[in-house]
Short mmCIF file of C-alpha atoms in Angstrom, two decimals:
data_model
loop_
_atom_site.label_atom_id
_atom_site.label_comp_id
_atom_site.label_asym_id
_atom_site.label_seq_id
_atom_site.Cartn_x
_atom_site.Cartn_y
_atom_site.Cartn_z
CA MET A 1069 4.34 -37.37 -1.29
CA ASN A 1070 5.19 -39.17 -4.24
CA TYR A 1071 3.53 -37.01 -7.13
CA SER A 1072 4.01 -37.93 -10.60
CA LEU A 1073 3.66 -36.57 -14.32
CA ARG A 1074 0.17 -37.07 -15.27
CA ASN A 1075 -0.46 -34.81 -18.35
CA LYS A 1076 1.75 -32.33 -20.33
CA PHE A 1077 0.74 -29.99 -23.43
CA ASP A 1078 2.34 -27.28 -25.39
CA CYS A 1079 0.25 -24.79 -25.71
CA ASN A 1080 1.22 -22.97 -28.44
CA GLN A 1081 1.56 -19.50 -27.59
CA GLY A 1082 5.55 -19.33 -26.71
CA ALA A 1083 6.52 -18.22 -23.56
CA ILE A 1084 3.70 -18.62 -20.88
CA ARG A 1085 3.43 -16.22 -18.48
CA ALA A 1086 1.08 -17.21 -15.96
CA VAL A 1087 -1.41 -20.88 -15.80
CA ARG A 1088 -4.50 -21.07 -13.49
CA TYR A 1089 -7.56 -23.06 -12.19
CA ASN A 1090 -10.46 -22.05 -12.79
CA ILE A 1091 -13.25 -22.13 -9.77
CA ASP A 1092 -13.55 -25.83 -9.72
CA GLY A 1093 -10.51 -26.97 -11.68
CA ASN A 1094 -12.30 -28.57 -14.26
CA TYR A 1095 -9.95 -26.21 -16.35
CA CYS A 1096 -7.14 -23.91 -16.63
CA LEU A 1097 -6.32 -20.31 -18.24
CA SER A 1098 -2.95 -19.88 -19.78
CA CYS A 1099 -1.51 -16.40 -20.33
CA GLY A 1100 1.16 -16.32 -22.98
CA ALA A 1101 3.65 -14.03 -25.13
CA ASP A 1102 1.18 -14.20 -27.81
CA ARG A 1103 -0.96 -11.56 -26.53
CA LYS A 1104 -3.54 -14.51 -25.98
CA VAL A 1105 -5.31 -16.32 -23.39
CA LYS A 1106 -6.60 -19.74 -23.62
CA LEU A 1107 -8.83 -21.64 -21.85
CA ILE A 1108 -7.69 -25.89 -21.96
CA ASN A 1109 -8.81 -29.07 -20.35
CA PRO A 1110 -5.66 -29.56 -18.58
CA GLU A 1111 -6.94 -33.37 -18.30
CA SER A 1112 -6.87 -34.16 -22.06
CA GLY A 1113 -4.76 -30.95 -22.72
CA LEU A 1114 -7.52 -29.79 -25.32
CA MET A 1115 -7.56 -26.40 -26.33
CA ILE A 1116 -11.26 -25.19 -25.87
CA LYS A 1117 -11.01 -21.55 -26.53
CA SER A 1118 -8.82 -18.74 -27.58
CA TYR A 1119 -8.75 -15.24 -26.36
CA THR A 1120 -7.17 -12.67 -28.58
CA ALA A 1121 -7.73 -8.79 -28.15
CA HIS A 1122 -4.74 -7.68 -26.65
CA GLY A 1123 -1.77 -5.76 -27.91
CA ASP A 1124 0.97 -7.05 -25.87
CA GLU A 1125 1.81 -10.22 -23.83
CA VAL A 1126 -1.18 -11.24 -21.13
CA ASN A 1127 0.60 -11.64 -18.09
CA ASP A 1128 -2.13 -13.22 -15.81
CA ALA A 1129 -5.94 -14.28 -16.01
CA THR A 1130 -8.59 -15.65 -13.47
CA GLY A 1131 -12.51 -16.87 -13.90
CA SER A 1132 -15.40 -16.08 -11.98
CA CYS A 1133 -17.40 -17.77 -9.64
CA ASP A 1134 -19.59 -19.62 -12.31
CA SER A 1135 -16.81 -20.32 -15.07
CA SER A 1136 -18.72 -18.02 -17.25
CA PHE A 1137 -16.27 -14.86 -17.65
CA ILE A 1138 -12.62 -14.44 -17.64
CA LEU A 1139 -10.46 -11.64 -16.18
CA SER A 1140 -7.05 -11.09 -17.92
CA GLY A 1141 -4.51 -8.54 -17.80
CA SER A 1142 -1.77 -7.18 -20.41
CA LYS A 1143 1.75 -5.65 -20.48
CA ASP A 1144 -0.55 -3.28 -23.08
CA LYS A 1145 -1.95 -1.60 -19.64
CA SER A 1146 -5.44 -2.91 -19.89
CA ILE A 1147 -7.61 -5.36 -18.63
CA ILE A 1148 -10.06 -7.00 -20.58
CA TYR A 1149 -13.84 -8.55 -18.74
CA TRP A 1150 -14.24 -11.78 -21.61
CA ASP A 1151 -17.80 -14.08 -22.07
CA VAL A 1152 -16.34 -17.52 -21.80
CA ILE A 1153 -18.30 -18.94 -24.23
CA THR A 1154 -18.40 -16.65 -27.49
CA GLY A 1155 -14.73 -15.68 -26.70
CA MET A 1156 -15.72 -11.78 -27.32
CA PRO A 1157 -14.85 -9.00 -24.94
CA ILE A 1158 -17.41 -7.60 -22.78
CA ARG A 1159 -15.55 -4.85 -21.27
CA ARG A 1160 -11.80 -3.15 -21.97
CA ILE A 1161 -10.15 -1.21 -19.45
CA ARG A 1162 -7.31 0.99 -20.02
CA THR A 1163 -7.16 2.85 -17.05
CA HIS A 1164 -3.85 1.92 -15.76
CA VAL A 1165 -0.36 4.06 -17.10
CA GLY A 1166 1.96 0.83 -16.69
CA GLY A 1167 1.33 -2.95 -17.45
CA ILE A 1168 -1.31 -5.27 -15.77
CA THR A 1169 0.82 -7.39 -13.57
CA CYS A 1170 -1.97 -9.46 -11.53
CA VAL A 1171 -6.24 -9.43 -11.89
CA SER A 1172 -8.64 -11.11 -9.51
CA PHE A 1173 -12.01 -11.09 -8.81
CA ASN A 1174 -13.87 -10.69 -5.39
CA ASP A 1175 -16.23 -13.87 -4.26
CA ASP A 1176 -19.36 -12.75 -6.42
CA SER A 1177 -17.02 -11.46 -9.20
CA SER A 1178 -18.84 -8.25 -9.28
CA VAL A 1179 -15.93 -6.21 -9.07
CA ALA A 1180 -12.92 -6.70 -10.90
CA ILE A 1181 -9.46 -5.84 -9.13
CA SER A 1182 -6.04 -5.19 -10.87
CA GLY A 1183 -2.51 -4.77 -9.85
CA SER A 1184 0.25 -2.38 -12.09
CA ARG A 1185 3.01 -1.48 -12.93
CA ASP A 1186 2.38 1.96 -12.04
CA ASN A 1187 2.78 1.14 -8.21
CA SER A 1188 -1.66 1.30 -7.99
CA VAL A 1189 -4.55 -1.16 -7.29
CA GLN A 1190 -7.78 -0.56 -9.27
CA CYS A 1191 -11.20 -1.61 -8.23
CA PHE A 1192 -13.66 -1.46 -10.79
CA ASP A 1193 -17.74 -2.40 -10.80
CA ILE A 1194 -17.58 -4.75 -13.69
CA ARG A 1195 -21.27 -4.89 -14.41
CA SER A 1196 -21.60 -1.67 -14.74
CA ARG A 1197 -20.87 0.30 -17.95
CA SER A 1198 -18.94 2.79 -16.34
CA LEU A 1199 -14.71 2.05 -17.47
CA GLU A 1200 -13.76 3.91 -14.50
CA PRO A 1201 -12.34 2.49 -11.39
CA ILE A 1202 -14.62 2.78 -8.24
CA GLN A 1203 -11.51 2.81 -6.13
CA THR A 1204 -7.71 3.43 -6.60
CA LEU A 1205 -5.17 1.93 -4.16
CA LYS A 1206 -1.97 4.07 -4.81
CA GLU A 1207 0.04 3.59 -1.08
CA ALA A 1208 2.80 1.23 -2.93
CA LYS A 1209 5.92 2.54 -3.52
CA ASP A 1210 7.06 0.13 -6.49
CA CYS A 1211 5.16 -2.15 -8.74
CA ILE A 1212 2.53 -3.92 -7.36
CA THR A 1213 3.73 -7.97 -8.19
CA ASP A 1214 0.51 -10.06 -6.93
CA LEU A 1215 -3.08 -9.87 -5.38
CA ILE A 1216 -5.42 -12.43 -3.15
CA VAL A 1217 -8.67 -10.77 -2.37
CA THR A 1218 -10.88 -12.83 0.51
CA ASP A 1219 -14.15 -12.11 1.62
CA ASN A 1220 -13.16 -8.42 3.54
CA LYS A 1221 -9.78 -7.81 2.65
CA ILE A 1222 -7.96 -6.65 -0.65
CA ILE A 1223 -4.36 -7.87 0.11
CA SER A 1224 -1.43 -7.02 -2.72
CA SER A 1225 2.38 -7.50 -2.46
CA SER A 1226 5.05 -4.96 -4.36
CA LEU A 1227 8.71 -4.79 -4.92
CA ASP A 1228 8.91 -2.37 -2.37
CA GLY A 1229 8.80 -5.06 0.07
CA THR A 1230 5.78 -4.74 1.82
CA ILE A 1231 2.39 -6.66 1.84
CA ARG A 1232 -0.99 -4.23 2.38
CA TYR A 1233 -3.96 -5.17 3.56
CA TYR A 1234 -7.01 -2.72 2.59
CA ASP A 1235 -10.11 -3.90 4.90
CA ILE A 1236 -13.00 -3.35 2.33
CA ARG A 1237 -15.24 -3.20 5.41
CA VAL A 1238 -14.18 -0.87 8.02
CA GLY A 1239 -11.91 1.01 4.85
CA GLU A 1240 -8.92 0.52 7.01
CA LEU A 1241 -4.85 -0.13 5.71
CA THR A 1242 -2.19 -2.20 7.28
CA SER A 1243 1.01 -2.70 6.16
CA ASP A 1244 3.28 -5.46 6.94
CA LYS A 1245 7.14 -4.63 5.99
CA ILE A 1246 8.64 -7.74 5.23
CA GLY A 1247 11.72 -5.19 3.49
CA ILE A 1248 12.57 -7.70 0.77
CA PRO A 1249 11.42 -7.13 -2.78
CA ILE A 1250 7.64 -9.56 -2.73
CA VAL A 1251 7.16 -11.22 -6.52
CA ALA A 1252 4.90 -13.58 -5.46
CA MET A 1253 2.50 -14.54 -2.88
CA ALA A 1254 -0.17 -17.77 -1.54
CA ILE A 1255 -2.86 -17.65 1.16
CA THR A 1256 -2.89 -21.17 3.71
CA SER A 1257 -6.59 -22.73 3.04
CA ASP A 1258 -7.41 -21.47 6.90
CA ASN A 1259 -6.98 -17.57 5.45
CA GLN A 1260 -5.09 -17.10 8.92
CA CYS A 1261 -1.12 -17.12 6.48
CA ILE A 1262 0.29 -15.46 3.87
CA LEU A 1263 3.19 -16.94 1.81
CA ALA A 1264 5.07 -14.26 0.62
CA SER A 1265 7.97 -15.24 -2.21
CA CYS A 1266 10.73 -12.96 -2.41
CA GLN A 1267 13.54 -11.92 -4.41
CA ASP A 1268 16.15 -12.77 -2.46
CA GLU A 1269 15.17 -16.77 -2.71
CA SER A 1270 13.77 -17.01 0.26
CA ILE A 1271 9.35 -17.94 1.48
CA ARG A 1272 8.74 -16.17 4.39
CA LEU A 1273 5.06 -17.73 6.27
CA THR A 1274 3.75 -14.31 8.26
CA ASP A 1275 0.65 -13.98 10.13
CA LEU A 1276 -2.10 -12.17 8.77
CA ASP A 1277 -4.14 -10.83 11.57
CA GLY A 1278 -0.32 -10.20 13.64
CA GLY A 1279 2.07 -9.28 10.52
CA GLU A 1280 4.81 -11.43 12.39
CA ILE A 1281 7.08 -13.67 10.24
CA LEU A 1282 6.26 -17.06 11.49
CA THR A 1283 9.17 -19.63 9.44
CA GLU A 1284 11.08 -18.69 6.32
CA TYR A 1285 11.68 -21.61 3.42
CA LYS A 1286 14.82 -21.52 1.73
CA GLY A 1287 16.35 -23.74 -1.28
CA HIS A 1288 14.74 -22.76 -4.21
CA ILE A 1289 16.85 -20.69 -7.17
CA GLY A 1290 15.84 -17.13 -7.96
CA SER A 1291 15.50 -15.78 -11.12
CA LYS A 1292 16.21 -12.27 -12.97
CA ASP A 1293 13.76 -13.15 -15.73
CA TYR A 1294 10.69 -14.78 -13.66
CA ARG A 1295 8.32 -14.39 -10.68
CA ILE A 1296 8.96 -17.51 -8.89
CA GLU A 1297 5.21 -18.42 -7.58
CA CYS A 1298 4.45 -20.37 -4.25
CA GLY A 1299 1.87 -22.38 -3.41
CA VAL A 1300 -0.01 -24.03 -0.43
CA LEU A 1301 -0.83 -27.97 -0.83
CA LYS A 1302 -4.47 -29.28 0.21
CA GLY A 1303 -4.67 -29.03 3.85
CA ASP A 1304 -1.83 -26.95 4.75
CA GLY A 1305 0.69 -29.78 5.18
CA TYR A 1306 3.38 -28.54 2.43
CA VAL A 1307 4.82 -25.90 0.50
CA ILE A 1308 5.72 -25.69 -3.27
CA SER A 1309 7.96 -23.00 -4.60
CA GLY A 1310 9.30 -22.74 -8.25
CA SER A 1311 12.68 -22.09 -8.70
CA LYS A 1312 15.29 -22.42 -11.73
CA PHE A 1313 16.27 -25.18 -13.91
CA GLY A 1314 12.95 -26.40 -13.86
CA GLU A 1315 12.83 -27.64 -10.13
CA VAL A 1316 9.92 -27.00 -7.69
CA ILE A 1317 10.79 -27.46 -4.94
CA VAL A 1318 8.56 -29.15 -1.81
CA TYR A 1319 8.69 -27.91 1.58
CA ASP A 1320 6.96 -29.20 4.78
CA PHE A 1321 4.75 -26.17 6.25
CA LEU A 1322 5.98 -26.70 9.73
CA GLU A 1323 9.47 -27.93 10.15
CA ALA A 1324 10.32 -25.60 6.85
CA ASN A 1325 13.04 -28.41 5.29
CA ILE A 1326 12.77 -29.52 1.97
CA VAL A 1327 11.12 -33.19 1.74
CA LYS A 1328 10.62 -33.23 -2.51
CA ARG A 1329 12.25 -31.99 -5.69
CA LEU A 1330 10.21 -32.76 -8.57
CA GLN A 1331 11.96 -32.18 -11.93
CA ILE A 1332 9.82 -30.30 -14.47
CA GLY A 1333 10.42 -30.25 -18.15
CA SER A 1334 13.93 -29.37 -19.53
CA GLY A 1335 15.34 -27.29 -16.98
CA ASN A 1336 14.02 -24.29 -17.74
CA THR A 1337 12.77 -21.61 -14.66
CA ILE A 1338 9.05 -22.15 -13.45
CA SER A 1339 7.46 -19.74 -14.30
CA SER A 1340 3.65 -20.13 -12.75
CA LEU A 1341 2.27 -22.75 -11.11
CA CYS A 1342 -1.54 -23.38 -9.83
CA VAL A 1343 -2.90 -25.90 -7.42
CA HIS A 1344 -6.26 -27.20 -7.52
CA PRO A 1345 -9.08 -25.76 -5.93
CA SER A 1346 -10.28 -29.43 -3.98
CA ASN A 1347 -7.79 -32.20 -4.64
CA ASP A 1348 -4.04 -32.90 -4.99
CA GLN A 1349 -3.08 -32.08 -8.10
CA MET A 1350 -0.41 -28.94 -9.35
CA LEU A 1351 -0.02 -26.89 -12.99
CA PHE A 1352 3.60 -25.69 -13.89
CA ALA A 1353 4.90 -23.51 -16.81
CA SER A 1354 7.95 -23.85 -17.85
CA GLY A 1355 8.82 -22.26 -21.30
CA ARG A 1356 6.28 -23.63 -23.70
CA GLU A 1357 4.63 -26.32 -21.79
CA VAL A 1358 2.72 -26.97 -19.06
CA GLN A 1359 2.38 -29.61 -16.92
CA VAL A 1360 0.39 -31.50 -14.70
CA TRP A 1361 1.37 -33.71 -11.23
CA SER A 1362 -1.11 -34.84 -8.99
CA LEU A 1363 -0.41 -37.46 -5.96
CA ASN A 1364 -0.22 -40.75 -6.76
CA ASP A 1365 -3.37 -43.07 -5.86
CA SER A 1366 -1.72 -45.04 -2.69
CA ASP A 1367 0.04 -42.28 -0.85
CA GLU A 1368 -3.97 -39.98 -1.19
#
């Protein structure tokens, strides 16, 4: 578990709200308080393109399955579907009545899914000209905080303390009541378990099918100003979590004990993190800076 700092760069967009790898991990997207999304090479820190059209802070973004398009969601209540090469918006959708908190694509990037402060999840046929949702999911009683989309499920978390599983094949809803406001989620590589980062400074591992809580991870410090994101490292051996004061906590997946503390940046809260899709590399956002950490060669 000897991770080391590989690169760091200032995105020059104020506070970073989210940082995300693209589908193959060769590039990353940063979302900033300056209302922009930036496409960056994480190895060099080179900014490749900037996407500007939102009217307020950008809270989340994701790349399509072929890296040709970007979906972003903003505090201005809109989601924008971008052309990566031209940098121009293809669709601007504004059907939510609250700020957008999270966005995702389905597997083939034909459907865009957004979660909002208006307590709803909306789905859009992004390839059609219609700007109206093809489905609106209104079961949450509080703000939607995160989305995970698998081949047959839309999974949402909410500040009402519930994880909701929408089976889009059979049209069924299953709810797991955690009871504590959930601020972020992650899914294991085998799609069998969900990590729910909660406001009581714990991460709960839940079984996706049965819904029971399998274990809890405690040791990170929460923040009232930022949601504390979590992730699962390659091979599902370790769980990582952001924390206040610039720390990233690494937990053993099975034992739930802390095995490593990584000190990131100058002590700011870790506002976002993302695990590389295929290798032992991670992105962390803290304040205005993004850092790239990777496992030392001798430990691979």
